């Protein structure tokens, strides 16, 4: 009989350890015997792994459970505060960096503008800002690593940004560069894929196996979960919803195509329409009053406020955005048939009218059999969805936490 290789055995042990830790995280307080039953491994395997996890501070014993006879079982809990994560969210406009515990609780946060940097300059900026952030961290020994999320196409296995046209990033080995700079394990992933993971680990949508997560900011990104797994596509380029065409012969996109969704559904486009309406058409809007006629102060939250107060200009712009987004979502529903569609972004947050209008338009457009199945919600992660996405990425790649 062929002898198992040591490497194979170690891999199995590491996998079992990750599954055991994840089971305790999801079900604690829980006994060792209950863990063994749930994941169908031997009690000896659980006992050995739990000893390691306790020694590392990832798990602690917390009282005793009930017994039908014999000794009462000692209960185990996940300890999210024993270690920390450095979460980083890179967008076209800013870099968010946060020190978090293993449940995504933010301990310290910084936000830095990108100053319209692109290419090599934006990479140098993120490396420098993260390194400076780490110099202020006293408990660096307990840091499990750095998790970076970014729009665009990402080879998550290698930690390479392969394509981001807005930031002019192509084949950037960000994982390697950050590890050389900080000596900490680094994980890089597409932001929308990370948001899908975050909804599963921290949010309210873990019961769904087929979903689409759409994020609207400087562009439009999306993450797909199919049959309970992140769907990345052949080269990690799945979910590029922002680069699907919604206007024939429309606005030229940075990707080279025309009429891409993200040229009509993003904050810069909305801001441009607001300013144009005020400056060239003299449109009357409460937005001017809110910002005291300083148009540079217009932010997504002010646009949302105007929508909720029934401002005619804001509502008209919102409907135009919804029109384009509804086309893309309808096509996606016909292709993937998801159980739920989740939206995030500043123009979606606290904007129930946006979601209501979108659901109505998508319901009108989809084929008859899907009309009763249009299930659209805003993210359950709140305003810090980006950093929770970064945290979820590290939990997924380092600890191998399971979806659902």
Coordinates of C-alpha atoms in Angstrom, one line a residue:
X1 CA 0.0 0.0 0.0
X2 CA 1.3 3.4 -1.0
X3 CA 2.3 5.5 2.0
X4 CA 0.8 9.0 2.4
X5 CA 3.2 11.8 1.8
X6 CA 4.0 14.0 4.7
X7 CA 2.9 17.0 2.7
X8 CA -0.4 15.4 2.0
X9 CA -1.0 14.8 5.7
X10 CA 0.0 18.3 6.6
X11 CA -2.4 19.7 4.0
X12 CA -5.3 17.6 5.4
X13 CA -4.4 18.7 9.0
X14 CA -4.4 22.4 7.9
X15 CA -7.7 22.0 6.1
X16 CA -9.3 20.2 9.1
X17 CA -8.0 23.0 11.4
X18 CA -9.6 25.7 9.2
X19 CA -12.9 23.9 9.1
X20 CA -12.8 23.3 12.9
X21 CA -12.1 27.0 13.5
X22 CA -14.8 28.1 11.1
X23 CA -17.3 25.7 12.8
X24 CA -16.5 27.1 16.2
X25 CA -16.8 30.6 14.8
X26 CA -20.3 30.0 13.4
X27 CA -21.7 27.7 16.2
X28 CA -20.0 28.7 19.4
X29 CA -20.3 28.1 22.3
X30 CA -19.9 24.5 21.2
X31 CA -18.3 21.4 22.6
X32 CA -15.5 19.5 21.0
X33 CA -17.7 16.5 20.5
X34 CA -20.4 18.6 18.7
X35 CA -17.7 20.0 16.4
X36 CA -16.7 16.5 15.5
X37 CA -20.3 15.5 14.7
X38 CA -21.0 18.5 12.6
X39 CA -18.0 18.1 10.3
X40 CA -17.7 14.3 10.6
X41 CA -14.2 14.0 11.8
X42 CA -12.7 12.1 14.8
X43 CA -12.8 13.6 18.3
X44 CA -9.0 13.1 18.4
X45 CA -8.6 15.3 15.3
X46 CA -10.8 18.0 16.9
X47 CA -9.0 17.9 20.2
X48 CA -5.6 18.2 18.6
X49 CA -6.6 21.1 16.4
X50 CA -8.4 22.9 19.3
X51 CA -5.3 22.7 21.4
X52 CA -3.4 24.5 18.7
X53 CA -6.1 27.1 18.3
X54 CA -6.3 27.8 22.0
X55 CA -2.5 28.2 22.1
X56 CA -2.7 30.7 19.3
X57 CA -5.5 32.6 21.1
X58 CA -8.0 32.0 18.2
X59 CA -10.3 29.9 20.4
X60 CA -11.0 30.0 24.2
X61 CA -12.9 27.8 26.6
X62 CA -16.1 29.4 27.9
X63 CA -17.9 27.4 30.6
X64 CA -19.6 24.0 30.4
X65 CA -22.6 22.7 28.6
X66 CA -25.4 20.3 29.6
X67 CA -24.8 16.6 29.9
X68 CA -27.2 13.6 29.9
X69 CA -24.8 11.7 32.1
X70 CA -21.1 11.8 32.7
X71 CA -18.8 14.9 32.6
X72 CA -20.2 18.1 31.3
X73 CA -18.6 19.2 28.1
X74 CA -16.3 22.2 28.0
X75 CA -17.6 24.8 25.5
X76 CA -15.5 26.6 22.9
X77 CA -15.8 30.1 21.4
X78 CA -14.0 31.9 18.6
X79 CA -11.9 34.8 19.9
X80 CA -12.0 37.6 17.3
X81 CA -9.9 40.0 19.3
X82 CA -6.8 37.9 19.7
X83 CA -5.5 38.8 16.3
X84 CA -5.9 41.7 13.9
X85 CA -6.2 42.4 10.2
X86 CA -5.0 45.3 8.1
X87 CA -7.8 46.0 5.6
X88 CA -7.1 48.2 2.6
X89 CA -9.7 49.4 0.1
X90 CA -8.3 51.1 -3.1
X91 CA -10.7 53.1 -5.3
X92 CA -10.1 55.7 -7.9
X93 CA -10.7 58.5 -5.4
X94 CA -9.3 57.3 -2.0
X95 CA -7.4 54.7 -0.1
X96 CA -9.0 53.4 3.1
X97 CA -6.8 51.6 5.6
X98 CA -8.1 50.1 8.8
X99 CA -6.8 48.0 11.7
X100 CA -9.6 45.5 12.5
X101 CA -10.3 42.4 14.6
X102 CA -11.3 39.1 13.0
X103 CA -14.9 40.0 13.0
X104 CA -14.3 43.2 11.1
X105 CA -14.6 45.6 14.0
X106 CA -12.6 48.7 13.1
X107 CA -10.0 49.7 15.7
X108 CA -8.4 52.5 13.8
X109 CA -9.0 53.9 10.3
X110 CA -7.3 56.4 7.9
X111 CA -8.6 57.7 4.6
X112 CA -6.2 59.2 2.0
X113 CA -7.1 60.8 -1.3
X114 CA -5.5 59.3 -4.4
X115 CA -4.9 62.8 -5.8
X116 CA -5.8 61.4 -9.2
X117 CA -2.6 59.3 -9.2
X118 CA -2.5 56.4 -11.6
X119 CA -0.1 53.6 -12.6
X120 CA 3.2 53.4 -10.7
X121 CA 2.4 56.5 -8.7
X122 CA -0.8 55.0 -7.1
X123 CA 1.1 51.8 -6.3
X124 CA 3.9 53.8 -4.5
X125 CA 1.2 55.8 -2.7
X126 CA -0.6 52.7 -1.3
X127 CA 2.7 51.0 -0.3
X128 CA 3.9 54.1 1.5
X129 CA 0.5 54.8 3.3
X130 CA 0.2 51.2 4.5
X131 CA 3.8 51.1 5.8
X132 CA 3.3 54.4 7.6
X133 CA 0.0 53.1 9.1
X134 CA 1.9 50.0 10.4
X135 CA 4.5 52.2 12.2
X136 CA 1.6 53.3 14.5
X137 CA 0.5 49.8 15.3
X138 CA 1.9 48.5 18.6
X139 CA 0.7 44.9 18.4
X140 CA 2.1 44.1 15.0
X141 CA 3.1 40.6 16.2
X142 CA -0.7 39.7 16.4
X143 CA -1.4 40.9 12.8
X144 CA -2.5 38.1 10.6
X145 CA -1.8 40.0 7.4
X146 CA -2.9 42.7 5.0
X147 CA -6.0 42.3 2.8
X148 CA -6.3 44.7 -0.2
X149 CA -9.4 45.0 -2.3
X150 CA -9.7 47.0 -5.6
X151 CA -11.9 47.4 -8.6
X152 CA -10.9 45.7 -11.8
X153 CA -9.7 42.3 -12.8
X154 CA -7.6 40.6 -10.1
X155 CA -5.8 37.2 -10.1
X156 CA -6.6 36.5 -6.5
X157 CA -4.5 33.4 -6.4
X158 CA -1.3 35.3 -7.3
X159 CA -2.3 38.7 -5.9
X160 CA -1.9 40.5 -9.2
X161 CA -4.1 43.3 -10.5
X162 CA -4.3 42.3 -14.1
X163 CA -6.6 45.1 -15.4
X164 CA -7.8 48.4 -14.1
X165 CA -8.3 50.9 -16.8
X166 CA -9.3 53.8 -14.6
X167 CA -6.2 53.6 -12.5
X168 CA -4.0 52.5 -15.4
X169 CA -2.9 49.3 -13.6
X170 CA -2.0 46.3 -15.7
X171 CA -0.3 43.1 -14.4
X172 CA 0.7 44.7 -11.1
X173 CA 2.1 42.1 -8.6
X174 CA 0.7 44.0 -5.6
X175 CA 0.8 41.0 -3.2
X176 CA 4.5 40.6 -3.8
X177 CA 5.3 44.3 -3.6
X178 CA 3.4 44.8 -0.3
X179 CA 5.0 41.7 1.3
X180 CA 8.4 43.0 0.3
X181 CA 7.5 46.4 1.8
X182 CA 5.9 45.2 5.1
X183 CA 7.0 41.6 5.7
X184 CA 3.4 40.7 6.3
X185 CA 1.4 38.1 4.3
X186 CA -0.8 40.0 1.9
X187 CA -4.0 39.0 0.0
X188 CA -5.4 40.9 -3.0
X189 CA -8.9 40.5 -4.5
X190 CA -11.5 42.2 -6.5
X191 CA -13.6 44.4 -4.3
X192 CA -17.0 43.1 -5.4
X193 CA -16.0 39.5 -4.9
X194 CA -14.8 40.5 -1.4
X195 CA -18.2 42.1 -0.7
X196 CA -20.0 38.8 -1.5
X197 CA -17.8 37.1 1.0
X198 CA -18.5 39.9 3.6
X199 CA -22.2 39.5 3.2
X200 CA -21.8 35.8 3.9
X201 CA -19.4 36.2 6.9
X202 CA -20.8 39.4 8.5
X203 CA -24.1 40.2 6.8
X204 CA -27.6 38.9 6.4
X205 CA -27.5 37.1 3.1
X206 CA -25.7 33.9 4.0
X207 CA -28.8 31.7 3.2
X208 CA -28.5 32.4 -0.5
X209 CA -26.4 30.3 -2.8
X210 CA -26.9 32.3 -6.0
X211 CA -26.5 36.0 -5.8
X212 CA -25.2 39.1 -7.6
X213 CA -23.5 41.9 -5.6
X214 CA -23.3 45.3 -7.5
X215 CA -21.3 48.2 -6.1
X216 CA -21.7 51.7 -7.5
X217 CA -19.0 54.3 -6.9
X218 CA -16.5 55.8 -9.4
X219 CA -17.5 52.9 -11.6
X220 CA -19.7 49.8 -11.4
X221 CA -18.5 46.4 -10.3
X222 CA -20.2 43.2 -9.5
X223 CA -19.4 39.9 -7.7
X224 CA -21.2 36.6 -8.5
X225 CA -21.9 33.7 -6.2
X226 CA -23.1 30.6 -8.1
X227 CA -24.0 27.4 -6.3
X228 CA -22.5 28.7 -3.1
X229 CA -19.1 29.6 -4.6
X230 CA -17.5 32.8 -5.9
X231 CA -17.6 32.6 -9.6
X232 CA -14.4 34.2 -11.0
X233 CA -14.4 33.1 -14.6
X234 CA -11.6 31.8 -16.7
X235 CA -9.1 34.7 -16.0
X236 CA -10.8 36.3 -13.0
X237 CA -12.7 38.7 -15.2
X238 CA -16.3 37.7 -14.3
X239 CA -18.6 40.4 -12.9
X240 CA -17.4 43.2 -15.1
X241 CA -21.0 44.5 -15.2
X242 CA -19.8 48.1 -15.6
X243 CA -18.4 47.2 -19.0
X244 CA -21.5 45.7 -20.5
X245 CA -23.1 47.9 -23.2
X246 CA -26.4 49.7 -22.4
X247 CA -26.3 52.4 -25.0
X248 CA -25.6 51.6 -28.6
X249 CA -22.9 54.0 -29.9
X250 CA -22.9 55.8 -26.5
X251 CA -20.1 57.5 -24.5
X252 CA -16.6 56.2 -25.2
X253 CA -15.3 54.2 -22.3
X254 CA -11.7 53.9 -21.0
X255 CA -11.9 50.2 -21.9
X256 CA -12.2 51.1 -25.6
X257 CA -15.9 50.2 -25.9
X258 CA -18.8 52.6 -26.2
X259 CA -22.0 52.9 -24.1
X260 CA -20.6 51.0 -21.1
X261 CA -22.9 51.0 -18.1
X262 CA -20.4 52.6 -15.7
X263 CA -20.3 55.7 -17.8
X264 CA -23.9 56.3 -17.0
X265 CA -24.1 54.8 -13.5
X266 CA -21.4 56.3 -11.3
X267 CA -20.9 59.2 -9.0
X268 CA -18.8 61.3 -11.4
X269 CA -21.5 61.1 -14.0
X270 CA -24.2 62.0 -11.5
X271 CA -22.1 64.9 -10.2
X272 CA -21.5 66.2 -13.7
X273 CA -25.2 66.2 -14.5
X274 CA -26.1 68.1 -11.3
X275 CA -23.5 70.8 -12.0
X276 CA -24.4 71.0 -15.7
X277 CA -28.1 71.4 -14.8
X278 CA -27.3 74.2 -12.4
X279 CA -24.7 76.0 -14.4
X280 CA -26.0 75.8 -17.9
X281 CA -29.7 75.3 -17.5
X282 CA -30.3 77.2 -14.3
X283 CA -32.2 74.4 -12.8
X284 CA -33.8 75.1 -9.5
X285 CA -32.8 72.5 -6.8
X286 CA -32.5 72.3 -3.1
X287 CA -28.9 71.0 -3.6
X288 CA -27.8 74.6 -4.1
X289 CA -29.2 75.6 -0.8
X290 CA -27.7 72.5 1.0
X291 CA -24.2 73.4 -0.2
X292 CA -24.7 77.2 0.1
X293 CA -24.1 77.5 -3.7
X294 CA -20.6 75.9 -3.4
X295 CA -20.9 73.2 -6.0
X296 CA -17.6 71.7 -5.0
X297 CA -19.3 70.6 -1.7
X298 CA -21.8 68.3 -3.5
X299 CA -21.4 64.8 -2.3
X300 CA -23.3 61.6 -2.9
X301 CA -25.0 61.9 0.6
X302 CA -26.3 65.3 -0.5
X303 CA -27.7 63.9 -3.7
X304 CA -29.4 61.2 -1.7
X305 CA -30.8 63.8 0.7
X306 CA -32.3 65.7 -2.2
X307 CA -33.8 62.5 -3.6
X308 CA -35.4 61.7 -0.3
X309 CA -36.8 65.3 0.0
X310 CA -38.4 65.0 -3.5
X311 CA -36.1 67.4 -5.3
X312 CA -37.2 67.4 -9.0
X313 CA -33.6 67.6 -10.4
X314 CA -32.3 64.8 -8.2
X315 CA -35.3 62.6 -8.9
X316 CA -34.8 63.0 -12.6
X317 CA -31.1 62.2 -12.5
X318 CA -31.9 59.2 -10.3
X319 CA -34.4 57.9 -12.8
X320 CA -31.9 58.2 -15.7
X321 CA -29.4 56.2 -13.6
X322 CA -32.0 53.6 -12.7
X323 CA -33.0 53.2 -16.4
X324 CA -29.5 52.2 -17.4
X325 CA -28.9 50.0 -14.4
X326 CA -32.2 48.2 -14.9
X327 CA -31.2 47.2 -18.4
X328 CA -28.0 45.6 -17.2
X329 CA -29.6 43.9 -14.2
X330 CA -32.4 42.5 -16.4
X331 CA -29.8 41.0 -18.8
X332 CA -27.9 39.5 -15.8
X333 CA -31.1 38.0 -14.3
X334 CA -31.9 36.4 -17.6
X335 CA -28.4 34.9 -17.8
X336 CA -27.7 33.9 -14.2
X337 CA -31.2 33.8 -12.5
X338 CA -29.9 34.8 -9.0
X339 CA -31.9 34.5 -5.8
X340 CA -31.0 38.0 -4.7
X341 CA -29.3 41.1 -6.0
X342 CA -27.5 43.2 -3.5
X343 CA -26.4 46.8 -4.1
X344 CA -23.9 49.0 -2.3
X345 CA -22.4 52.4 -2.8
X346 CA -23.0 56.0 -1.5
X347 CA -25.8 56.7 -3.9
X348 CA -27.6 53.5 -2.8
X349 CA -27.1 53.9 1.0
X350 CA -30.2 55.2 2.7
X351 CA -31.9 55.7 -0.6
X352 CA -35.1 53.5 -0.6
X353 CA -36.6 55.4 -3.6
X354 CA -33.7 54.3 -5.7
X355 CA -34.2 50.6 -4.8
X356 CA -38.0 50.9 -5.2
X357 CA -37.7 52.4 -8.7
X358 CA -35.0 49.9 -9.7
X359 CA -37.1 46.9 -8.6
X360 CA -40.2 48.3 -10.5
X361 CA -38.2 48.8 -13.7
X362 CA -36.5 45.4 -13.5
X363 CA -39.8 43.7 -12.8
X364 CA -41.3 45.3 -15.8
X365 CA -38.5 44.2 -18.1
X366 CA -37.8 40.6 -17.1
X367 CA -39.5 37.6 -18.6
X368 CA -42.9 36.6 -17.0
X369 CA -41.6 33.7 -15.0
X370 CA -39.1 35.9 -13.2
X371 CA -41.4 38.8 -12.4
X372 CA -42.3 37.5 -8.9
X373 CA -38.6 36.7 -8.2
X374 CA -37.1 40.1 -8.4
X375 CA -35.3 40.4 -5.1
X376 CA -33.2 43.6 -4.8
X377 CA -31.8 44.9 -1.5
X378 CA -29.1 47.3 -0.3
X379 CA -26.1 45.8 1.4
X380 CA -26.6 44.7 5.0
X381 CA -23.0 45.7 5.8
X382 CA -23.7 49.4 6.3
X383 CA -21.4 52.3 5.4
X384 CA -18.2 50.3 6.2
X385 CA -18.9 47.6 3.6
X386 CA -15.5 48.2 1.8
X387 CA -13.4 47.5 4.9
X388 CA -15.6 44.5 5.9
X389 CA -15.0 43.2 2.4
X390 CA -11.2 43.5 3.0
X391 CA -11.6 41.7 6.3
X392 CA -13.6 38.9 4.6
X393 CA -11.0 38.5 1.9
X394 CA -8.3 37.7 4.5
X395 CA -10.6 35.3 6.4
X396 CA -11.3 33.5 3.1
X397 CA -7.7 33.3 1.8
X398 CA -5.8 32.8 5.1
X399 CA -8.2 30.9 7.3
X400 CA -10.1 29.2 4.5
X401 CA -13.4 30.1 6.1
X402 CA -16.2 28.5 4.2
X403 CA -19.1 30.2 2.4
X404 CA -22.5 29.4 4.0

